[in-house]
Short mmCIF file of C-alpha atoms and ligand atoms in Angstrom, two decimals:
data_model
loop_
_atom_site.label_atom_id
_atom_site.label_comp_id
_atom_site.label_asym_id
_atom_site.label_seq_id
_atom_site.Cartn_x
_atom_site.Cartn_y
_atom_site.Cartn_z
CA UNK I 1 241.40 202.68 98.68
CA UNK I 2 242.83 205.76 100.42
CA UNK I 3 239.69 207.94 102.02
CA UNK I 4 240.84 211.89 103.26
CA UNK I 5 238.22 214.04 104.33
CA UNK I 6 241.08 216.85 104.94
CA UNK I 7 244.62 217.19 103.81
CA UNK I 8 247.10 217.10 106.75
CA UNK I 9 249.19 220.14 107.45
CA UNK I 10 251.60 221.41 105.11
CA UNK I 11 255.28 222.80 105.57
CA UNK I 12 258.20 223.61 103.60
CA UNK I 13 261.83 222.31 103.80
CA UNK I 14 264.59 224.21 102.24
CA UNK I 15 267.82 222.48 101.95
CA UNK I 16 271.16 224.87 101.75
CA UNK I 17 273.73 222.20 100.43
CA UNK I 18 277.33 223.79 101.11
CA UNK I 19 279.44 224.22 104.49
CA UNK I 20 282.33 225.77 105.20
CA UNK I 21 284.00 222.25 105.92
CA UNK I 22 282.55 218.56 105.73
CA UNK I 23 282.56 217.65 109.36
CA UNK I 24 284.12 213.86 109.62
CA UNK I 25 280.82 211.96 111.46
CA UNK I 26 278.54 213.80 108.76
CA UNK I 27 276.19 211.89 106.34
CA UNK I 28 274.34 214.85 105.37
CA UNK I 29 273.88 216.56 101.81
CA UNK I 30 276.42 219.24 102.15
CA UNK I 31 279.80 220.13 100.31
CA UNK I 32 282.52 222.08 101.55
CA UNK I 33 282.65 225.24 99.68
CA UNK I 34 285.66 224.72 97.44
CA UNK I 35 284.67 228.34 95.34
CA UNK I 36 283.03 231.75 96.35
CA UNK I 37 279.03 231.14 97.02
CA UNK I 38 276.60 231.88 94.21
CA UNK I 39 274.36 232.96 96.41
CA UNK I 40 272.04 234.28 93.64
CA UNK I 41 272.34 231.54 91.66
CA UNK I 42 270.51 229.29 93.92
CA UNK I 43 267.99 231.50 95.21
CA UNK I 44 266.92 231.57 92.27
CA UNK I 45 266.95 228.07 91.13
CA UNK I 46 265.13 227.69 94.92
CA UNK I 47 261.67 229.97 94.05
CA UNK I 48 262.54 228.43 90.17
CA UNK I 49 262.07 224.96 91.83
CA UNK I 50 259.06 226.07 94.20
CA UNK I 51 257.42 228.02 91.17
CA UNK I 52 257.24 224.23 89.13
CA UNK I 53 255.33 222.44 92.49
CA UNK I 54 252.58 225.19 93.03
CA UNK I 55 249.79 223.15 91.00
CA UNK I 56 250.08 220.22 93.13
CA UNK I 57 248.88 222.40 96.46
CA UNK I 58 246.60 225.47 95.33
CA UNK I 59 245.02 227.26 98.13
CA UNK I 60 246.36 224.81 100.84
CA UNK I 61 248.42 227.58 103.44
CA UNK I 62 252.12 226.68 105.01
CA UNK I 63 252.50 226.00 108.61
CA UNK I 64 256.22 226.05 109.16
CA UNK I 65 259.13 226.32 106.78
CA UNK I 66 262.79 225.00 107.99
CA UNK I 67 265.91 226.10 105.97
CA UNK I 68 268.08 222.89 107.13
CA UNK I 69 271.96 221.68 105.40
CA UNK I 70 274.31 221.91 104.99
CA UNK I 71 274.97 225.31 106.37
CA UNK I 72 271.85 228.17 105.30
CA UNK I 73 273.66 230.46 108.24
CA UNK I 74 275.85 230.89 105.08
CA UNK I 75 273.99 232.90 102.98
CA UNK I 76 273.88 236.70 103.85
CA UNK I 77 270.36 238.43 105.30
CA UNK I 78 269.74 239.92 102.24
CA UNK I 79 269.66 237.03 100.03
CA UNK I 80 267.27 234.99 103.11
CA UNK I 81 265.30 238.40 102.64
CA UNK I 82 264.79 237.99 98.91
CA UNK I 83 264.26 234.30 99.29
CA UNK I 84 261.19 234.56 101.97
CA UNK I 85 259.20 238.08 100.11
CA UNK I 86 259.73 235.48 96.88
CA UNK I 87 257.97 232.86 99.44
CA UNK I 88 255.86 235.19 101.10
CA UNK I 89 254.55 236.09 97.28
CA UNK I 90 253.53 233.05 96.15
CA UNK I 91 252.28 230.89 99.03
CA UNK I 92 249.82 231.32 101.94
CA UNK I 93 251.66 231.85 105.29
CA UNK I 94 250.00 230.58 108.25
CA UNK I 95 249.49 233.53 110.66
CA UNK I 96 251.85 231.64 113.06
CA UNK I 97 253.72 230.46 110.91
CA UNK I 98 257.37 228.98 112.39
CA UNK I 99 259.96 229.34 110.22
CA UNK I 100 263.35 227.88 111.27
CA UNK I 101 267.09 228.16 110.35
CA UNK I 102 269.93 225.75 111.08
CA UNK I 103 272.98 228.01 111.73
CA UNK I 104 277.20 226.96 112.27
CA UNK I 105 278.42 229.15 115.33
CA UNK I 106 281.50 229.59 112.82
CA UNK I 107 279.67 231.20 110.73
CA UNK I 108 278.19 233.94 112.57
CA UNK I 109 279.00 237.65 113.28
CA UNK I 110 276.98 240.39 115.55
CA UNK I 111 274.34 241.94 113.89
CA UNK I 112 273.83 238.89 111.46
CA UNK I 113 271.29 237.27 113.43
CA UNK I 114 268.98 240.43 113.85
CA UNK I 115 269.02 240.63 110.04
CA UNK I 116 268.09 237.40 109.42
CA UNK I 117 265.14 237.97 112.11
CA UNK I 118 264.33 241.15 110.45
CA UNK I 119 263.82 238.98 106.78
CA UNK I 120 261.16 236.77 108.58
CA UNK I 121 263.19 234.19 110.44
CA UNK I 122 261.20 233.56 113.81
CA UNK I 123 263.29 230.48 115.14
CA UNK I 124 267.01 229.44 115.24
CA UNK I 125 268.51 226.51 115.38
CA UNK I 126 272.44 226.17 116.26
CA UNK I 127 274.59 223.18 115.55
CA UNK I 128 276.76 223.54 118.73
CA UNK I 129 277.30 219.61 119.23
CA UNK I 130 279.68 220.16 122.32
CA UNK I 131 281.57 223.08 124.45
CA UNK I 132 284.45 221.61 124.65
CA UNK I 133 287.02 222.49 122.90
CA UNK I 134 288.84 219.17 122.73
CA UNK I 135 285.76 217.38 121.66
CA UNK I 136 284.92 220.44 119.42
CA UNK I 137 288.63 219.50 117.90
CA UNK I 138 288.20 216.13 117.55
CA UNK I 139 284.64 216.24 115.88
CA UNK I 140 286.40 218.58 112.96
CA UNK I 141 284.05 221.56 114.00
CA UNK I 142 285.34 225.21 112.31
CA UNK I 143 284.50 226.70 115.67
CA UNK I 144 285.74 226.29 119.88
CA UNK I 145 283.56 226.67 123.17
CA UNK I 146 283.79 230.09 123.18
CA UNK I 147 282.36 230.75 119.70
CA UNK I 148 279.94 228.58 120.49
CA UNK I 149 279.03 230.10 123.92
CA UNK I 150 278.73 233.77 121.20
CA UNK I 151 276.38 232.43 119.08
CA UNK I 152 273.78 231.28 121.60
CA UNK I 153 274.35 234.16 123.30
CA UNK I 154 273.37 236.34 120.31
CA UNK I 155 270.35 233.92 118.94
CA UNK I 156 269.25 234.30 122.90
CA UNK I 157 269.45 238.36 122.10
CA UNK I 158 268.25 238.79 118.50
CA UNK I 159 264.91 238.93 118.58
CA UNK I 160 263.74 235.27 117.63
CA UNK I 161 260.59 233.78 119.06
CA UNK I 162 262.83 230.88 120.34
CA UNK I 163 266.09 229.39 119.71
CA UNK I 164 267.37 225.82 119.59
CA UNK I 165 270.79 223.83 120.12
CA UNK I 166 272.00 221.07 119.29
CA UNK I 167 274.38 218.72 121.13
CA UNK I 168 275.36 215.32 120.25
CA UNK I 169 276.79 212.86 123.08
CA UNK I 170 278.85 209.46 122.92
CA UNK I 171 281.63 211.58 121.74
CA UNK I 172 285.20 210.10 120.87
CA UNK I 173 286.48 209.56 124.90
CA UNK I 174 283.19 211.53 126.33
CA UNK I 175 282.70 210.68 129.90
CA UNK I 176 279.19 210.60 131.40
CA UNK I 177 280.48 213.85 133.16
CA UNK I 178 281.37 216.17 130.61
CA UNK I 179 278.15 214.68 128.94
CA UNK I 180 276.15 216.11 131.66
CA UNK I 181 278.66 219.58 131.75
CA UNK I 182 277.60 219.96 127.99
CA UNK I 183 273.90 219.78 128.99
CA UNK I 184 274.39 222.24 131.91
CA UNK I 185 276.59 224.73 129.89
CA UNK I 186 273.73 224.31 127.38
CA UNK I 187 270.49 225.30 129.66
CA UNK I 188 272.65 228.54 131.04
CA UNK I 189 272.67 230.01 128.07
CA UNK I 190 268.50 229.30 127.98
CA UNK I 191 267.56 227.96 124.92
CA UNK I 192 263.67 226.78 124.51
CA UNK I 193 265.02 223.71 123.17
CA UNK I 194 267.45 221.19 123.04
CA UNK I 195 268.33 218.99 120.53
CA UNK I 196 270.61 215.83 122.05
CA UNK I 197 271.85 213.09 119.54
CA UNK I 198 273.71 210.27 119.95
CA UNK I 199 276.99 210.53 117.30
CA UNK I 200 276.20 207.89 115.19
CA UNK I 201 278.78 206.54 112.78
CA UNK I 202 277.35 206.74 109.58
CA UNK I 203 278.43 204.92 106.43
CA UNK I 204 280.46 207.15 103.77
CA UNK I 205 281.88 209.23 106.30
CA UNK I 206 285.34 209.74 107.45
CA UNK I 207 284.80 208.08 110.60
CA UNK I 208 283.17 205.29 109.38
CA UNK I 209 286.55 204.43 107.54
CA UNK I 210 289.09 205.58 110.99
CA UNK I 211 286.16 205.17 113.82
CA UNK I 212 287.34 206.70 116.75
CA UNK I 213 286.52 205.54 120.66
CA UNK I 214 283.35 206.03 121.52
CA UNK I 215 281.72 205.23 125.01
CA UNK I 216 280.14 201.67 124.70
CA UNK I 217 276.73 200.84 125.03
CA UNK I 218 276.39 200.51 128.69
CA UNK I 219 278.06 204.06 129.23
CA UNK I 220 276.04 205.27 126.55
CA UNK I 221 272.73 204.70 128.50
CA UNK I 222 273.75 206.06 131.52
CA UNK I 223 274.89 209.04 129.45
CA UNK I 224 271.32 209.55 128.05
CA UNK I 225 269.94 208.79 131.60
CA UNK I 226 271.68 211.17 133.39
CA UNK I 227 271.48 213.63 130.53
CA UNK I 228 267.65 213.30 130.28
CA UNK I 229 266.77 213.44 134.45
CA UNK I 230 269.49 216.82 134.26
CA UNK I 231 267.02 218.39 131.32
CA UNK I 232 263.72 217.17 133.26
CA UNK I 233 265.29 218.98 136.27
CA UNK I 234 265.26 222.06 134.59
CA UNK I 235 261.66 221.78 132.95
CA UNK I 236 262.75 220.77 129.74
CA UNK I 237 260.33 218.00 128.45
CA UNK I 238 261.41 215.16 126.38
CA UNK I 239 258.26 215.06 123.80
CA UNK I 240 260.81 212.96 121.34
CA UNK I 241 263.48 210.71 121.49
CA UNK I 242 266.18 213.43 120.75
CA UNK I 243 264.28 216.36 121.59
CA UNK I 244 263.72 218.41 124.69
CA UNK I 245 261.34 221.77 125.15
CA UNK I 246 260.13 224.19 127.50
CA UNK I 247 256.27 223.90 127.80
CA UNK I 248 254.75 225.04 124.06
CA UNK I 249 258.17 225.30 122.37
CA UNK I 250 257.99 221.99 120.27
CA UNK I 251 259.45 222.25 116.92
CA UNK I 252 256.35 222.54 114.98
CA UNK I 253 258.21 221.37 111.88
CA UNK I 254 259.49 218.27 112.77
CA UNK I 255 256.28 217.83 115.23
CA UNK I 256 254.57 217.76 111.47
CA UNK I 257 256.75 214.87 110.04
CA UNK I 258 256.57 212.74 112.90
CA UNK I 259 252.45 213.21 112.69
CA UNK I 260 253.18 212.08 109.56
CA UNK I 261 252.14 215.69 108.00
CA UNK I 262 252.53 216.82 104.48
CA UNK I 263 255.83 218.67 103.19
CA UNK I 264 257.65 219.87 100.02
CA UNK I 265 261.06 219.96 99.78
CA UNK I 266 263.39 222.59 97.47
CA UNK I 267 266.48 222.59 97.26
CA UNK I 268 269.38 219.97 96.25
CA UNK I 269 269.01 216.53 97.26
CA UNK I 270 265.33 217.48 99.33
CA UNK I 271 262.44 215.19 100.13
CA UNK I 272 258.72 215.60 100.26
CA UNK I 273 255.55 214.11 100.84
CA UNK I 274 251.97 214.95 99.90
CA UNK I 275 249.02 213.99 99.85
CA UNK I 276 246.98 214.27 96.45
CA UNK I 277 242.80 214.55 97.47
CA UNK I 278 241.53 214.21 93.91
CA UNK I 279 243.27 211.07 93.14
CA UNK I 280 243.17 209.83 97.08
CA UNK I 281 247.09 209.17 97.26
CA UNK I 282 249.85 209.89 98.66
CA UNK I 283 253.52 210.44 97.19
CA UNK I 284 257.10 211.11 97.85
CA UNK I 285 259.65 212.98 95.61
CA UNK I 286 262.92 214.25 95.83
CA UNK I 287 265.55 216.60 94.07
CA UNK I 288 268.63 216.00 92.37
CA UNK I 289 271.52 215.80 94.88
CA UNK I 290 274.30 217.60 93.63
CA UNK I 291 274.35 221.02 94.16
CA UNK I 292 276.10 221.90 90.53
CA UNK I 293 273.78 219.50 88.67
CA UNK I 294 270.34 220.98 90.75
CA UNK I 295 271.51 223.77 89.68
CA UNK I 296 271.63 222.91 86.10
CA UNK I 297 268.37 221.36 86.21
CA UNK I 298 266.26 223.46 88.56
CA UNK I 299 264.27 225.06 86.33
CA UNK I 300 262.89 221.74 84.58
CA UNK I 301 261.41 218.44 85.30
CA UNK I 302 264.59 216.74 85.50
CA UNK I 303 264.87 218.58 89.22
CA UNK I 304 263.06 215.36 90.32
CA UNK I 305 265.76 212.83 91.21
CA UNK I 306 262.91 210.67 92.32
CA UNK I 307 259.43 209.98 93.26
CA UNK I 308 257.07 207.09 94.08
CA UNK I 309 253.46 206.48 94.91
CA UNK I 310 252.86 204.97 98.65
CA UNK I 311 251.17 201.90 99.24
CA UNK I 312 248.70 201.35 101.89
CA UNK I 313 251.32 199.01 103.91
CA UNK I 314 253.70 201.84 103.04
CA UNK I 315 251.66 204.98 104.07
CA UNK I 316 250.61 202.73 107.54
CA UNK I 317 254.53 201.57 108.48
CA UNK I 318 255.94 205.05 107.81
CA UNK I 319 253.37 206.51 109.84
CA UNK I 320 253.75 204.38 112.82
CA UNK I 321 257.89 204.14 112.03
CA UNK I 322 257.32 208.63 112.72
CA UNK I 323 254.54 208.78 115.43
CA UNK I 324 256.06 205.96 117.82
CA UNK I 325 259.27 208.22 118.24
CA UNK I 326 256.81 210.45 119.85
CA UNK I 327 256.32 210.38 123.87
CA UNK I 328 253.11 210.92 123.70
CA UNK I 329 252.49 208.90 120.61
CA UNK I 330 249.18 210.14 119.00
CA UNK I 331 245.61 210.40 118.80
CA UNK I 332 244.14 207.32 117.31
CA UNK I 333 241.75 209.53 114.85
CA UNK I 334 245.45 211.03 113.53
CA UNK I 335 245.42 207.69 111.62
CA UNK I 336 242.69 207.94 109.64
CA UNK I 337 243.16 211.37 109.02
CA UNK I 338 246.73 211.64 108.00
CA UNK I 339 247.08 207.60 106.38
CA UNK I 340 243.44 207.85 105.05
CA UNK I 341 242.58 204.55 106.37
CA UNK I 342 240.81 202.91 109.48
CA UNK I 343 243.05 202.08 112.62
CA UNK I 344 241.86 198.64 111.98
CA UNK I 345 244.21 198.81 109.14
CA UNK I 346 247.08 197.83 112.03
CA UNK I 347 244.82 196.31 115.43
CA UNK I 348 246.57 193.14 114.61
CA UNK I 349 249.62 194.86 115.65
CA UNK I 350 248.74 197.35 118.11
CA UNK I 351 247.63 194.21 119.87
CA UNK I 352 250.36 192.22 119.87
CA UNK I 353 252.44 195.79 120.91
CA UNK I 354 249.61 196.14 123.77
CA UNK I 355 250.00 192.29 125.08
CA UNK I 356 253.98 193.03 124.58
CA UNK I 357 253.85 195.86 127.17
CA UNK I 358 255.32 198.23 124.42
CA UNK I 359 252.42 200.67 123.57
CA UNK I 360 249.49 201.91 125.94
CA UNK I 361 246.26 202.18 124.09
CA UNK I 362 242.99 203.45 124.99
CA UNK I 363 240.32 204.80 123.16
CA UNK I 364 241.15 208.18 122.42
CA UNK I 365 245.44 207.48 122.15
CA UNK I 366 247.97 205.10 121.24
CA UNK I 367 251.76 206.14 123.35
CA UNK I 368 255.00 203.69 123.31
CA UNK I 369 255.53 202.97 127.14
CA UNK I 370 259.06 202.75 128.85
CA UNK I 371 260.02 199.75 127.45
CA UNK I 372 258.16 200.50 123.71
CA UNK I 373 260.74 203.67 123.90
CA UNK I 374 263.56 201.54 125.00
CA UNK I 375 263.19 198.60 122.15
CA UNK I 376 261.85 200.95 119.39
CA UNK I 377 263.11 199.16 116.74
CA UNK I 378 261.66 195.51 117.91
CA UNK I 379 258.28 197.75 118.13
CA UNK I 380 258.42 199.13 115.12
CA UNK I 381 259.01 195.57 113.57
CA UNK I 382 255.39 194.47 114.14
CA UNK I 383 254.47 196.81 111.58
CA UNK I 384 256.82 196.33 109.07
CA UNK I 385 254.19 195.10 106.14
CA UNK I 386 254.66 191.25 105.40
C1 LIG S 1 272.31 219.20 109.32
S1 LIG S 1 273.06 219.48 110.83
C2 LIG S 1 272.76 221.25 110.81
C3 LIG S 1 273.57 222.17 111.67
C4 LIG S 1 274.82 222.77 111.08
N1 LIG S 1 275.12 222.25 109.80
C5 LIG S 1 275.95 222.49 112.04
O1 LIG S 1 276.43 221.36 112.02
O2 LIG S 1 276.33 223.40 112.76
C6 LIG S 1 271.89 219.00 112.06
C7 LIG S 1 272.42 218.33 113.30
O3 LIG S 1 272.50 216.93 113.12
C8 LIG S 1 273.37 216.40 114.08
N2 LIG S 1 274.19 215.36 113.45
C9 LIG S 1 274.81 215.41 112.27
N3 LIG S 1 275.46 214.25 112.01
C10 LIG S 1 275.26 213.44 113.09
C11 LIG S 1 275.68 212.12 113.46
N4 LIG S 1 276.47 211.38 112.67
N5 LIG S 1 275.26 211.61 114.65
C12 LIG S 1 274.46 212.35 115.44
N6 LIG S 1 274.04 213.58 115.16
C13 LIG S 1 274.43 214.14 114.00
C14 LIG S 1 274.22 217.55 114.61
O4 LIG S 1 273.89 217.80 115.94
C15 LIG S 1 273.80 218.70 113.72
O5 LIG S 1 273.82 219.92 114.38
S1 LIG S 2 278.49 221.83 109.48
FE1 LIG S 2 276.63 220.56 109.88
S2 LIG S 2 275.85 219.95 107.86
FE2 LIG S 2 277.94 220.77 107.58
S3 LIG S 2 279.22 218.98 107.57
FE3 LIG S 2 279.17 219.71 109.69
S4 LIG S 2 277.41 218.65 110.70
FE4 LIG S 2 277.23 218.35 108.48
#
């Protein structure tokens, strides 16, 4: 039996399904926009959606909201403006509350920024992915260096509290050095964080069917190597495996799910997870997918694409599968706090990770080491329920 004294922290994810073009390595839920955007249409089906999932957390406040895609940089100020008061009216805000939006450096023009500040937004996040403009080319990206170069410029200008870009590496021909030029065009331009993927090739996408050359494996970890001494050099701290911040400019959001916090997701195709005290469980849910057929349904039950009740093997994996990714893993009470069971649920494992060399463990925390971070996935295995 699950036991919570407290409920973890709880955030919001909004998911903004359409972009101006589907990019060919993408496996996300977004749609190119074939027809003019109904933008009021689906703020409204967004608070219609929220409005149907306030019973299941009365009087628990939000910590962080993130309006992720897809492409939210879409949607004009004024409709992000009507979205958050509608937010702002029904839910508790956090007094430092972080709320985040993903934004497409094609889709941005002066002033726009500012407004979107002005309606609430505190923290922007830019899918830049490269400044090159041959890579830019070949990754199908609507915008070039320069445009990309604009929109930090005018995030770093707006207002925010703190801005984030993203870059992905392993790109089709990348050498280590242009890896490390993207990085140092990137810190220039001063973000508080850095987001640095790998390009994975992801199935159902238009490079998994024509997979262009990418550096191999070898390359690839010199890539991240240099990459990640280059970042440290310049004070920017690795706290995850893909992200980088200045001191006290984590992501709070994604800090939450990887502490395995609570979150409910709005919006087509989103996930959440929450923890129910009364009945001492924990579930996950998500929408519809579709943007046309959320749309349809957002206003009823039939939203719900899915949802399922975790197990106590399940809530245990998925937590360790999220705080492992972590540098500096997590505090062992975290466990019993956010899984509602005793760390003795998994000391069969820890141990074998401890005699492995892969975590270090003392009283108080539990972190991967070098070589945990390095074979994550043969880590992670030792949890995997039997
Ligand atoms: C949902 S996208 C949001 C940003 C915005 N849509 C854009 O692309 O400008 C979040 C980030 O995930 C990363 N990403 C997407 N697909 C990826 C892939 N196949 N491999 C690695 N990173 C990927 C990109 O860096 C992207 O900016
Ligand atoms: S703009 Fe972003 S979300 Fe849209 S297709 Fe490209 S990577 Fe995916």
């Amino acid at each position: 039996m699950f036991n919570f004294a407290n409920l973890p922290p709880l955030s919001l994810y909004i998911h903004f399904p359409w972009c101006v073009q589907k990019c060919p390595y993408c496996d996300f839920n977004s749609h190119e926009l074939k027809n003019t955007l109904n933008e009021k249409a689906y703020i409204d089906a967004l608070i219609s959606d929220l409005e149907q999932e306030l019973p299941l957390f009365w009087g628990r406040s939000i910590s962080s909201i993130f309006m992720g895609g897809g492409t939210p940089s879409l949607f004009s100020p004024e409709s992000i403006d009507r979205l958050l008061s509608a937010l702002r009216a029904r839910l508790t805000f956090a007094p430092d509350i972080e709320i985040t939006m993903e934004a497409n450096p094609g889709t941005v023009e002066p002033g726009k920024f500012n407004e979107f500040n002005a309606a609430g937004i505190n923290r922007l996040s830019i899918g830049i992915q490269s400044f090159s403009d041959e890579k830019l080319k070949s990754l199908g990206r609507i915008h070039g260096r320069k445009q990309a170069i604009r929109a930090a410029e005018l995030a770093h200008d707006a207002g925010f509290n703190s801005f984030n870009l993203d870059l992905m590496y392993g790109l089709p021909n990348q050498s280590i050095q242009q890896a490390i030029e993207d990085i140092e065009t990137a810190m220039a331009l001063e973000p508080e964080h850095l987001s640095h993927y790998q390009l994975t090739i992801e199935p159902n996408t238009f490079f998994h069917h024509q997979p262009p050359v990418t550096p191999d494996d070898d390359m690839l970890w010199e890539m991240q190597q240099a990459c990640q001494s280059n970042l440290a050099k310049h004070d920017y701290i690795q706290y995850e495996i893909s992200a980088y911040a200045k001191e006290s400019y984590q992501c709070q959001h994604n800090l939450n799910y990887w502490q395995f916090g609570d979150y409910l997701g709005i919006g087509a195709g989103a996930h959440g997870k929450l923890t129910h005290a009364p009945e001492q469980k924990i579930t996950r849910s998500w929408k519809v997918k579709q943007p046309q057929d959320y749309l349809n349904k957002a206003a009823t039950e039939t939203r719900i694409s899915g949802q399922k009740t975790l197990s106590r093997e399940d809530a245990s994996f998925e937590f360790m599968m999220n705080v492992l990714r972590l540098n500096n893993g997590f505090a062992t009470e975290l466990f019993q706090q956010h899984v509602g069971l005793p760390i003795s649920t998994v000391e069969k494992a820890l141990k074998q990770a401890e005699d492995k060399g892969w975590i270090h463990w003392d009283i108080k925390r539990i972190k991967p080491s070098e070589t945990g971070k390095q074979f994550l996935n043969d880590l992670l295995e030792l949890f995997i329920p039997d």
